Amino acid sequence: MKRNRFNLMVLLLFTYSMYSIAQLSTQIVRGTVIDNSSNFPLPYATIVILNSNPLKSATADESGNFTIQSVPLGRFDIKVSMVGYEPFIIREMVVSAAKETFLAVNLKESSTMLKDVVVRPNVNKEQPLNQMSSVSARMLSVDEATRYAGGFDDPARLASSFAGVASNNGDNGISVRGNHPKFLQWKMEGVEIPSPNHFADLSTFGGGALTAMSSQLLANSDFLTGAFPAEYGNALSGVFDIFMRNGNNKKMENTFQVGIIGIDAASEGPFRKNGKSSYLFNYRYSTLGLLMPLMPKTTDGITYQDLSFKLNFPTKKAGIFSIWGIGLIDHSGAAEKTDSTKWFYDSDKENQDANQFMAASGVTHKYLINNKMYLKTNLVASVNGVNFNIERLIDTITLTPYSQINNKSWNFVLSSFINTKYNARHTNKTGFVLTGLMYDVLLQKSLVQYTPLQTLVDENGFSSLISGYTNSSIEISRNLLLNIGINSQLFTLNNNYTVEPRIGLKWKVGDLQSFSFAYGLHSRLERINYYYTKDITHNNNLYNKNLDFSKAHHLVMSYDRNIGEHIHFKAETYYQMLYNIPAVADSSFSFINLQADWFFNHQLQNTGKGQNYGLDLSLEKYLSNGYYYMLNSSLFNSKYKGGDNVWRNTRYNRKYLINFLIGKEWQVGAGRQNVLSANLRISYQGGDWYSPVNITQSILKKSVVYDETNAFSKQLSPSVLAHFTMSYKVNKKNKAQEFALKMLNITQQKDFYGYKYNYKSKSIEENSKVIFIPNISYKIEF
C-alpha cells in the first residue's frame, strides 16, 4: 500500500512538472528594418536571436516587417544583417510575458563591397541614434532608466549617471560639464518644448523634481553634451532629444502601478482589429503625503500629475501621421504660522501658494518621397505657466502681499526637414524651424518689507525665433567620416542673429577603436522676462531689450575602444569658451550662476565670459551573464568672468565626478522565467561653490547679505550619494507582476540652498535639506 501511494505521488509530481513546463510563457518579437539614411524599408533582412536555444530567426517581408513567434522570456541579443549593409546588434533586449517586444532597426549601407573581410557589427549601445553626432552623444535606453539605481524611470535622473553630468537630489537640475542647467534644451519628437520637469524653475532655472516623461511611453532617445550637429539650435550645454514609441497595433496591452509616491496607468493598442493605427497613453498622479515624515517641512501640500499620449496613423500613400502630447499640473504651498513665538525664519510667517502647468502637443507627418528622400514636418503648440504668490504676516493676523509671479508663455512651432541620401557615402539633412513666442508676464515684489508691491515686469506680446540649418554626413573613406553643417538663428524681438558652423570627424582604426574630433558654435536665448525688465527709477525704460544670444565655442576630442564583445571604453577631452553672457557692469554677477531669481531687475550687458575644460572617462560592461557595471569619472574646471572682469569659479565648478553603477539579474522560478534584480549606484562629487555671507550687514538688515566682492570663493564639502533598487518580476502567461523597492539618497546627503536669517537667535544659519525617497511599488502588466 505504501509503495502504491509513493508511486502515485511520483506520478502526480511528474504530471504537475510536465504541466508547468507546458505552461511556460513565450512571446512574440516584431519589428521593422529600414535604411538609416533614407528611412526606406529594407526587405529580406535576416533577424537572428543570438543566444536563443533552439535558434530563433526570421526574414523581413517586402515592407521591412518581421515577426518571430514563440520566443522564450528573458534577455537576448539580436543580430540584423542584409547583403550590402553593415550588420547590427541590439544588446539586452527584454522579452516579457505581458507585452510583445517591438524593435525599430536602422541599418547602414556599406559604402564599399569588400570580399573576404569580416565587418564587425554596429552595436546599438555604442552609438547615438542620430548618426550625424560625431562626439559627446549617448543613447538614452528606456530599459536603463527603469533598471539603473537612481534612474526612477526618469531620463533626467538617468543622464546624471553618465560622465560629465552632475545633479542634486532636490532640484534635478542637470549641470553638463560645469554649465548651468538652464543652458540645457529639451526636445520632443524633434521640436523644442518647455522644461517637462515637475515644479520646474522654483529652486533653480532648468531644474525641477521629476520629469513628466514616463519610461512606459518613451522610445530610446539621445542625450548630447557638446559640439552638437547643425540641426540643434538654441542649446548651449546639452540636449535631451526625446522620442515617444508607437503603441502596439496588433493587441491591447495595459500597465498599472501603485506605490508610495502615487499611481501610474498606461494603455496601448490598435484602434481597430487588423488595422495599422495605434494609440498609447500614460497617466500619473502623485502625492508625497505618505512620505511627509521623511521630507522637508516645506514640501507640505505637494501634489502633481501628468499625462502623455501618442496616436499613430500610417496611410497607404500619404505617409505616416502622428498626434502626440505631454502635459503636467503641479501644486505646492505652505501655510503661515500664526503663533509669533514660532517665527524663526521668514518662511515661518509666509503663506505660499504655487500652481504650475506645462503642455505640448503636435502633429507630425513623415512622407517617403522615394527610396532616397523623406520629408518630416511638425506643427506644435506648447504652453507653460507659473502662478506663485507669497504673503507675509505683519502681525499674527494680517497678511500682506510680498511677491507675485504670474508667468505664461505659448510657443507655436512649424518645423520641417528633407533628408536626402545621395549615395551610400553622402546623406544631407536640411530644414527650418519657425517659432512664434507669445507671452504674458507679470512680476511684482515688495522691495522693502511690508511696502506695496512694485511692478518689475508687466508685458504681453508676440515675437519669433527663426532658424535654418543644413548638415551633411560624408564618408570620405571606409574608415573616415565627415559631419559638416551650419545653423543660423534670428530673434525678431531685437533682430539679433547668429550664424553657427559645425564640423566633426570620425576616424576608425580597425574595427575596435576610433578617434573623433568636433567643433561647434552654439547659442541660446534668455528667458523672455529678462528682456522686459524695467528701470523702475527712470521712466520704466526696458534697458535689457537688446540682449544678444549667449554663445559658446565647443571643441571636443574623443577616443572609443571596444574591449571584447561586452565592454566599452570611452575618453573625451573638451574645451568650451562661453561669451556674450549677460552680466552687470562693475559687478561679479553673471547669468552663468543665476538661480531662480525671477525678480532680477538690473541692467545687463553681453560682456560676461566663461570657460569649461576637462576630461571624461567611461568604462562600461553591457548586461551579459546576468550582470553589468559602469565606472565613469570626470575631471574638469569651470570659470567665469562677470562685469568686473575678474575670473572666478562658477557655482557648478565641482572639479571632479565619479560614478559607479553595478547590477545583477537572476532568472528564477519555473523555467527560469521570473527575474530578481538588484542595482546600486554610488556617486562621489565635489561640492558647489557659493559666496560668503557678510555677517555684519546681514544681522543689521535681518536678512542674508552675501559678500559679492568675494563671489563663489567658498566650496561645499564633497558629497557621497548612493541609490539602490531591487525588484522581483513574476511572468505568467499574458501577465507580469513586479514588486519593487527604489531608494533615492540612502546616504542622506543634504542639498544646499544658501543661508537664512534666524530671528530668535539673531544669527545666520545654513539652509540645507535632506531629500530621501523610498518608493515601494507594485506593477501589473496585462
CSV table of N, CA and C in Angstrom, one decimal, residues 105-152:
chain,number,residue,atom,x,y,z
A,105,VAL,N,14.7,48.8,-36.3
A,105,VAL,CA,16.1,48.6,-36.6
A,105,VAL,C,16.6,49.5,-37.8
A,106,ASN,N,17.6,50.2,-37.7
A,106,ASN,CA,18.2,51.0,-38.7
A,106,ASN,C,19.5,50.4,-39.2
A,107,LEU,N,19.6,50.1,-40.5
A,107,LEU,CA,20.9,49.5,-41.0
A,107,LEU,C,21.6,50.6,-41.8
A,108,LYS,N,22.9,50.5,-41.7
A,108,LYS,CA,23.8,51.5,-42.5
A,108,LYS,C,24.3,50.7,-43.8
A,109,GLU,N,24.1,51.4,-44.9
A,109,GLU,CA,24.6,50.8,-46.2
A,109,GLU,C,26.1,50.8,-46.2
A,110,SER,N,26.7,49.7,-46.7
A,110,SER,CA,28.1,49.7,-46.8
A,110,SER,C,28.5,50.5,-48.0
A,111,SER,N,29.5,51.3,-47.9
A,111,SER,CA,30.0,52.2,-49.0
A,111,SER,C,30.9,51.4,-49.9
A,112,THR,N,31.5,50.3,-49.4
A,112,THR,CA,32.4,49.5,-50.2
A,112,THR,C,32.0,48.1,-50.1
A,113,MET,N,32.2,47.3,-51.1
A,113,MET,CA,31.9,45.9,-51.1
A,113,MET,C,33.3,45.2,-51.0
A,114,LEU,N,33.6,44.6,-49.8
A,114,LEU,CA,34.9,44.0,-49.6
A,114,LEU,C,34.7,42.5,-49.5
A,115,LYS,N,35.4,41.8,-50.3
A,115,LYS,CA,35.4,40.3,-50.3
A,115,LYS,C,36.3,39.8,-49.2
A,116,ASP,N,35.9,38.7,-48.6
A,116,ASP,CA,36.7,38.0,-47.6
A,116,ASP,C,37.1,38.9,-46.4
A,117,VAL,N,36.3,40.0,-46.1
A,117,VAL,CA,36.5,40.8,-45.0
A,117,VAL,C,35.3,40.7,-44.0
A,118,VAL,N,35.6,40.4,-42.8
A,118,VAL,CA,34.6,40.3,-41.8
A,118,VAL,C,34.3,41.7,-41.2
A,119,VAL,N,33.2,42.2,-41.4
A,119,VAL,CA,32.8,43.5,-40.8
A,119,VAL,C,32.2,43.4,-39.4
A,120,ARG,N,32.8,44.0,-38.4
A,120,ARG,CA,32.3,44.0,-37.1
A,120,ARG,C,30.9,44.7,-37.1
A,121,PRO,N,29.9,44.0,-36.5
A,121,PRO,CA,28.6,44.6,-36.4
A,121,PRO,C,28.6,45.9,-35.6
A,122,ASN,N,27.7,46.9,-36.0
A,122,ASN,CA,27.4,48.0,-35.2
A,122,ASN,C,26.6,47.6,-34.0
A,123,VAL,N,26.8,48.2,-32.9
A,123,VAL,CA,26.1,47.8,-31.7
A,123,VAL,C,25.3,49.0,-31.2
A,124,ASN,N,24.0,48.8,-30.9
A,124,ASN,CA,23.2,50.0,-30.5
A,124,ASN,C,23.6,50.7,-29.3
A,125,LYS,N,24.3,50.0,-28.3
A,125,LYS,CA,24.7,50.6,-27.1
A,125,LYS,C,25.9,51.5,-27.3
A,126,GLU,N,26.6,51.4,-28.4
A,126,GLU,CA,27.9,52.2,-28.6
A,126,GLU,C,27.7,53.5,-29.3
A,127,GLN,N,26.5,53.8,-29.8
A,127,GLN,CA,26.4,54.9,-30.6
A,127,GLN,C,25.0,55.6,-30.4
A,128,PRO,N,24.9,56.9,-30.7
A,128,PRO,CA,23.6,57.6,-30.5
A,128,PRO,C,22.7,57.2,-31.7
A,129,LEU,N,21.4,57.5,-31.6
A,129,LEU,CA,20.5,57.3,-32.7
A,129,LEU,C,20.8,58.3,-33.9
A,130,ASN,N,21.2,59.5,-33.5
A,130,ASN,CA,21.5,60.5,-34.6
A,130,ASN,C,22.9,60.2,-35.1
A,131,GLN,N,23.0,59.7,-36.3
A,131,GLN,CA,24.3,59.3,-36.8
A,131,GLN,C,25.2,60.5,-37.2
A,132,MET,N,24.6,61.7,-37.2
A,132,MET,CA,25.4,62.9,-37.5
A,132,MET,C,26.1,63.5,-36.3
A,133,SER,N,25.9,62.8,-35.2
A,133,SER,CA,26.6,63.2,-33.9
A,133,SER,C,28.0,62.5,-33.9
A,134,SER,N,29.1,63.3,-34.0
A,134,SER,CA,30.4,62.8,-34.0
A,134,SER,C,31.0,62.5,-32.6
A,135,VAL,N,30.6,63.3,-31.6
A,135,VAL,CA,31.1,63.1,-30.3
A,135,VAL,C,30.1,63.5,-29.3
A,136,SER,N,30.4,63.2,-28.0
A,136,SER,CA,29.6,63.7,-26.9
A,136,SER,C,28.1,63.4,-27.0
A,137,ALA,N,27.7,62.2,-27.4
A,137,ALA,CA,26.3,61.8,-27.6
A,137,ALA,C,26.1,60.4,-27.2
A,138,ARG,N,25.0,60.1,-26.5
A,138,ARG,CA,24.8,58.8,-26.0
A,138,ARG,C,23.3,58.5,-26.1
A,139,MET,N,23.0,57.2,-26.4
A,139,MET,CA,21.6,56.8,-26.5
A,139,MET,C,21.1,56.6,-25.1
A,140,LEU,N,19.9,57.2,-24.8
A,140,LEU,CA,19.2,57.0,-23.6
A,140,LEU,C,18.3,55.8,-23.7
A,141,SER,N,18.6,54.7,-23.0
A,141,SER,CA,17.8,53.5,-23.1
A,141,SER,C,16.7,53.5,-22.1
A,142,VAL,N,15.5,53.2,-22.6
A,142,VAL,CA,14.3,53.1,-21.7
A,142,VAL,C,14.6,52.0,-20.6
A,143,ASP,N,15.2,50.9,-21.0
A,143,ASP,CA,15.5,49.8,-20.1
A,143,ASP,C,16.4,50.3,-19.0
A,144,GLU,N,17.4,51.1,-19.3
A,144,GLU,CA,18.3,51.6,-18.3
A,144,GLU,C,17.7,52.6,-17.4
A,145,ALA,N,16.7,53.4,-17.8
A,145,ALA,CA,16.0,54.3,-17.0
A,145,ALA,C,15.2,53.5,-15.9
A,146,THR,N,14.7,52.4,-16.3
A,146,THR,CA,13.9,51.5,-15.4
A,146,THR,C,14.9,50.7,-14.5
A,147,ARG,N,16.0,50.3,-15.0
A,147,ARG,CA,16.9,49.4,-14.3
A,147,ARG,C,17.9,50.1,-13.4
A,148,TYR,N,18.5,51.1,-13.9
A,148,TYR,CA,19.6,51.8,-13.1
A,148,TYR,C,19.1,52.3,-11.8
A,149,ALA,N,19.8,52.1,-10.7
A,149,ALA,CA,19.5,52.7,-9.4
A,149,ALA,C,19.6,54.2,-9.6
A,150,GLY,N,18.6,54.9,-9.0
A,150,GLY,CA,18.6,56.4,-9.1
A,150,GLY,C,17.9,56.9,-10.3
A,151,GLY,N,17.7,56.0,-11.3
A,151,GLY,CA,17.0,56.4,-12.5
A,151,GLY,C,15.6,56.8,-12.3
A,152,PHE,N,14.9,56.1,-11.4
A,152,PHE,CA,13.5,56.4,-11.1
A,152,PHE,C,12.6,56.6,-12.3
